[in-house]
Coordinates of C-alpha atoms in Angstrom, one line a residue:
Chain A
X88 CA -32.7 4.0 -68.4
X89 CA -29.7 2.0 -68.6
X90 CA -30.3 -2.0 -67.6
X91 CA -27.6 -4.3 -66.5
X92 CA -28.8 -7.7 -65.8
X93 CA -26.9 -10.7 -63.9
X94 CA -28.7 -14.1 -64.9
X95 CA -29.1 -15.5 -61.2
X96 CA -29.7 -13.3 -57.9
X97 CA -28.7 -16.5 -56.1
X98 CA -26.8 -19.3 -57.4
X99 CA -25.2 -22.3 -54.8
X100 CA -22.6 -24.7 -56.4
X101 CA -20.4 -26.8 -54.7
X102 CA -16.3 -27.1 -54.8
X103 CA -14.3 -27.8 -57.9
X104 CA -17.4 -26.9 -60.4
X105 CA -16.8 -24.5 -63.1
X106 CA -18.9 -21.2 -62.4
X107 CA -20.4 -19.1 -64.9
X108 CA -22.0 -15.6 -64.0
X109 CA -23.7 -14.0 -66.7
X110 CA -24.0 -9.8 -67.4
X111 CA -25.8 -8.3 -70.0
X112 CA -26.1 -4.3 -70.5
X113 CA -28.4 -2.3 -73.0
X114 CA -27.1 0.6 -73.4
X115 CA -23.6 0.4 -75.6
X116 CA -21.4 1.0 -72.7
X117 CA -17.3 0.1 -73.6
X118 CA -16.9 -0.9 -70.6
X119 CA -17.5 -3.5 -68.3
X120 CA -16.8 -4.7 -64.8
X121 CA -17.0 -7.4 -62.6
X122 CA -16.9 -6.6 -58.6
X123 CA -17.2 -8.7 -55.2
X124 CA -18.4 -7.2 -52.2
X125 CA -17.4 -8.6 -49.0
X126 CA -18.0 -7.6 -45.4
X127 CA -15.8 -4.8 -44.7
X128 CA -14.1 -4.7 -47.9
X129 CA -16.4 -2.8 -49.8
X130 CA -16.3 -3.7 -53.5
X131 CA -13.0 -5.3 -55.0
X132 CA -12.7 -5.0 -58.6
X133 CA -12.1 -8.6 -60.1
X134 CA -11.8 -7.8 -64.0
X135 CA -12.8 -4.9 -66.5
X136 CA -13.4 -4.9 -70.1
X137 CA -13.2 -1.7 -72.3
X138 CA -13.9 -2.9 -75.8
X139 CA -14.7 -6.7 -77.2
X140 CA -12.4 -9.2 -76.4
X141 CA -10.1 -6.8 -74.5
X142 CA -9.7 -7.3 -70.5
X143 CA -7.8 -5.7 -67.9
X144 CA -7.3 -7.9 -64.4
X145 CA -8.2 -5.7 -61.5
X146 CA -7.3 -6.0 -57.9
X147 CA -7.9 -10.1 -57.2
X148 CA -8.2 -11.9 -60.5
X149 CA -7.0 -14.8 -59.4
X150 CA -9.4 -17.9 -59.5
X151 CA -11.4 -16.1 -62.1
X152 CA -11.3 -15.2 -66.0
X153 CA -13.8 -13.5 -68.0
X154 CA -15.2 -13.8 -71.5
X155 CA -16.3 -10.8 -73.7
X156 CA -17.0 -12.0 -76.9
X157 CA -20.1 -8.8 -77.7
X158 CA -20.6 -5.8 -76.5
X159 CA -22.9 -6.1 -74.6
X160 CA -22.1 -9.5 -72.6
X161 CA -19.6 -9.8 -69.9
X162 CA -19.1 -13.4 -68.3
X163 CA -17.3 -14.3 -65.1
X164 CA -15.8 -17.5 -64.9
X165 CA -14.8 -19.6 -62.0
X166 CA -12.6 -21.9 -63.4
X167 CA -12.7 -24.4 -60.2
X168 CA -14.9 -22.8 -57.2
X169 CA -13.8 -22.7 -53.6
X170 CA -15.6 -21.6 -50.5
X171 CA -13.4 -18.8 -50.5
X172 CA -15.4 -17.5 -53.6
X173 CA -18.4 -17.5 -51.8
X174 CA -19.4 -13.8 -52.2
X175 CA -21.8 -11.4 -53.8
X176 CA -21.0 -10.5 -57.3
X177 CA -21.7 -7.1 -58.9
X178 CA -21.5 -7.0 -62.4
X179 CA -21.7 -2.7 -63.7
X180 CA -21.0 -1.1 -67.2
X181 CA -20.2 2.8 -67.7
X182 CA -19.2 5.2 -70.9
X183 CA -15.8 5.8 -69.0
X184 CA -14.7 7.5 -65.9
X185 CA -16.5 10.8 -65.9
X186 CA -19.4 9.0 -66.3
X187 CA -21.6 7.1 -63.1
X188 CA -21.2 3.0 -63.2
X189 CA -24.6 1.7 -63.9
X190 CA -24.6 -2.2 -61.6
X191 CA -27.1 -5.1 -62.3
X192 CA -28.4 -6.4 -58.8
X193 CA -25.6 -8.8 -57.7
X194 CA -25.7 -12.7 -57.8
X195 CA -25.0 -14.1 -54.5
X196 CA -22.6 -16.8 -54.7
X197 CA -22.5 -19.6 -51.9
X198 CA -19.8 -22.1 -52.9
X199 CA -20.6 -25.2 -50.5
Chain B
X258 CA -3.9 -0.9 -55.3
X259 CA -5.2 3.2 -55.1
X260 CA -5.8 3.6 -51.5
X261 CA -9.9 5.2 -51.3
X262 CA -10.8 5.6 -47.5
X263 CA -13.9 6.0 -46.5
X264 CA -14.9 7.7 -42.5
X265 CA -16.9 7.2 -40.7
X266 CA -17.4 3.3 -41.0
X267 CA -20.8 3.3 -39.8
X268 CA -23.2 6.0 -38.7
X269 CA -26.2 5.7 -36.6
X270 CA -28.5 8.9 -36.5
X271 CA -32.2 10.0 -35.3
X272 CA -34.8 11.1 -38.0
X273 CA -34.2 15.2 -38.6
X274 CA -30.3 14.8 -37.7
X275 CA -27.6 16.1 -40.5
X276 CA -24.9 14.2 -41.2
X277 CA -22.0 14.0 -43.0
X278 CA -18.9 11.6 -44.2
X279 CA -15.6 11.6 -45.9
X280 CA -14.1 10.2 -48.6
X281 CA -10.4 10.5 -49.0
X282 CA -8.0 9.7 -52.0
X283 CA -4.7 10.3 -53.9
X284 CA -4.5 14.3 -54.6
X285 CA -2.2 13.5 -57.8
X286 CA -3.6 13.1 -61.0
X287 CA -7.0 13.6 -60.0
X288 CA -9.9 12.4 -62.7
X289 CA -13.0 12.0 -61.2
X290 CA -14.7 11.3 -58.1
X291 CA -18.0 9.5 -57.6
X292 CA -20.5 8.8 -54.9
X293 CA -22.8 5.8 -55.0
X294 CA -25.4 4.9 -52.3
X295 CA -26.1 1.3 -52.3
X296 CA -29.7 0.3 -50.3
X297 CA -30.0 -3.2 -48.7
X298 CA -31.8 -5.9 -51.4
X299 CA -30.9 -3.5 -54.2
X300 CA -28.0 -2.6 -56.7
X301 CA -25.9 0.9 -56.1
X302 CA -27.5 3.8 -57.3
X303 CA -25.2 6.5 -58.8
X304 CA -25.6 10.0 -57.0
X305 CA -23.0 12.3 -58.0
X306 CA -20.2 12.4 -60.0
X307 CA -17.5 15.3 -59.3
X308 CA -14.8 16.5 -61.8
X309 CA -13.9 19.8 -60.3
X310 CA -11.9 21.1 -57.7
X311 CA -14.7 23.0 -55.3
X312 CA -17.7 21.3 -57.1
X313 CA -20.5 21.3 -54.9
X314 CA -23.6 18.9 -55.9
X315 CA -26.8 18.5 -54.8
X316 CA -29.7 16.4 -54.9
X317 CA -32.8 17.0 -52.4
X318 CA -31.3 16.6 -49.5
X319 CA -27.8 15.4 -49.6
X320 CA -25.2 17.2 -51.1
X321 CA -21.4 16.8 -51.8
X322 CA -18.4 19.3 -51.6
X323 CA -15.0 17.7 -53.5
X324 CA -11.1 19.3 -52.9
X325 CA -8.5 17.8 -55.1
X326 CA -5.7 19.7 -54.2
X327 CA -6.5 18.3 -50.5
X328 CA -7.3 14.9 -51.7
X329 CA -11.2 14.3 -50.0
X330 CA -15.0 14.9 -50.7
X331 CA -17.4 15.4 -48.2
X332 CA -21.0 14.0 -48.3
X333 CA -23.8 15.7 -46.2
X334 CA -27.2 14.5 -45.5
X335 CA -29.4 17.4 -44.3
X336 CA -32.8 16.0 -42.0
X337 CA -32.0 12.9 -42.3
X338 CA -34.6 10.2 -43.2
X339 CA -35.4 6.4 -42.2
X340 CA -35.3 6.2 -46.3
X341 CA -32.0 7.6 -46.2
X342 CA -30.6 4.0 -44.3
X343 CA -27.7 2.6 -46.9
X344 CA -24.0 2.4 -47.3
X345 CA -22.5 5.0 -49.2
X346 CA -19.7 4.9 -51.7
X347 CA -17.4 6.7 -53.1
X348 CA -15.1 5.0 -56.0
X349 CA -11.8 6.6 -57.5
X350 CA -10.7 6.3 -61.4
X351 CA -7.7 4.7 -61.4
X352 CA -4.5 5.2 -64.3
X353 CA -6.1 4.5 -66.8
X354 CA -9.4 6.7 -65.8
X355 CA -11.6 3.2 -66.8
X356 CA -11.0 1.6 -63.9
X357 CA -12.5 2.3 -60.3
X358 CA -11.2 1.7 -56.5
X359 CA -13.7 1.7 -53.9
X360 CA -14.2 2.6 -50.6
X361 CA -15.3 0.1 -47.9
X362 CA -18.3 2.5 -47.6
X363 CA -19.8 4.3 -45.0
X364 CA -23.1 2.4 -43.7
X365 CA -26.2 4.8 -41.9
X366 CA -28.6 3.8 -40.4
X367 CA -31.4 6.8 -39.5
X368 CA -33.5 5.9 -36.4
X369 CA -37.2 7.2 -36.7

């Protein structure tokens, strides 16, 4: 069975610190992604990785970059946290899109 | 932004009841289509994926129906079951067939 893991289920930091989320995956998957889910919004895709080092932004990068330096490690960075980043973060890897997204169990974010 | 919508939003059944919900998205260029149910306190689960126009899938009781030419999938729940209570998803590949856009979901809740 495939295993994603996220590094903290819940994680509280406070405004203007510099947020790391961690993702690891065990199964070789290319590609990686990094989701929020908000009430009502379903799950907004924040950045995807298809290959080492190589990153596409998705539909609301802004606030955030990511780091994959291996293949199986995908990071989400908060460069300088606002309460409007105060979300739960899905972190998922797949083989490509005729294949199912595998998710880790979210980290929820509170950003005080 | 690929527009995925999701109907009903939320669902609220008795124990035995069938249901069903749509999932509609662009007709062109179809790839893939994908339905996730996502439980509360836990990651989402991955329950079918749907390449062909008239695939019909099934697992115990749900099942899902897809029509690309139409743009929308259908997903049914037959007898309904307290254990059936989750949001479901469906996600859409987007250009480059890597990346996914969501629905909001469609949350059920199943009465006993």
């Amino acid at each position: 069975d495939v295993k994603v893991t996220q590094s903290s289920r819940y994680l509280v930091k406070r405004t203007g610190e510099k947020v790391f989320l961690e993702c690891v995956q065990d199964m070789d998957h290319e590609n990686m992604f990094w989701y929020r889910q908000d009430p009502g919004l379903g799950l907004r895709l924040i950045y995807f990785s298809y290959d080492v080092k190589m990153k596409e932004k998705g539909d609301i990068p802004e606030g955030y970059s990511v780091s994959r330096e291996k293949k199986e490690r995908f990071s989400l960075i908060l460069e300088s946290a606002s309460t409007n980043q105060t979300s739960m973060y899905l972190c998922a890897s797949s083989l490509g899109g005729k294949q199912p997204q595998h998710f880790g169990d979210g980290t929820r974010l509170s950003i005080l | 932004i690929l527009n995925v919508e999701q109907s009903p939003q939320s669902l609220h059944v008795q124990e035995g009841d069938s249901t069903n919900f749509t999932c509609s998205f662009p007709s062109s260029n179809f790839y893939a289509l994908h339905w996730y149910r996502w439980e509360t306190a836990k990651s989402p689960e991955a329950l079918f994926v749907m390449t062909l126009n008239g695939d019909e899938k099934k697992k115990g009781r749900i099942s899902a129906t897809l029509n690309t030419k139409e743009g929308y999938s259908y997903l049914y729940i037959k007898g309904s079951q307290p254990e059936d209570s989750a949001t479901y998803l469906c996600a859409f590949p987007g250009d480059n067939f890597n990346k996914f856009y969501f629905g909001s979901g469609t949350k059920l809740n199943v009465k006993p």
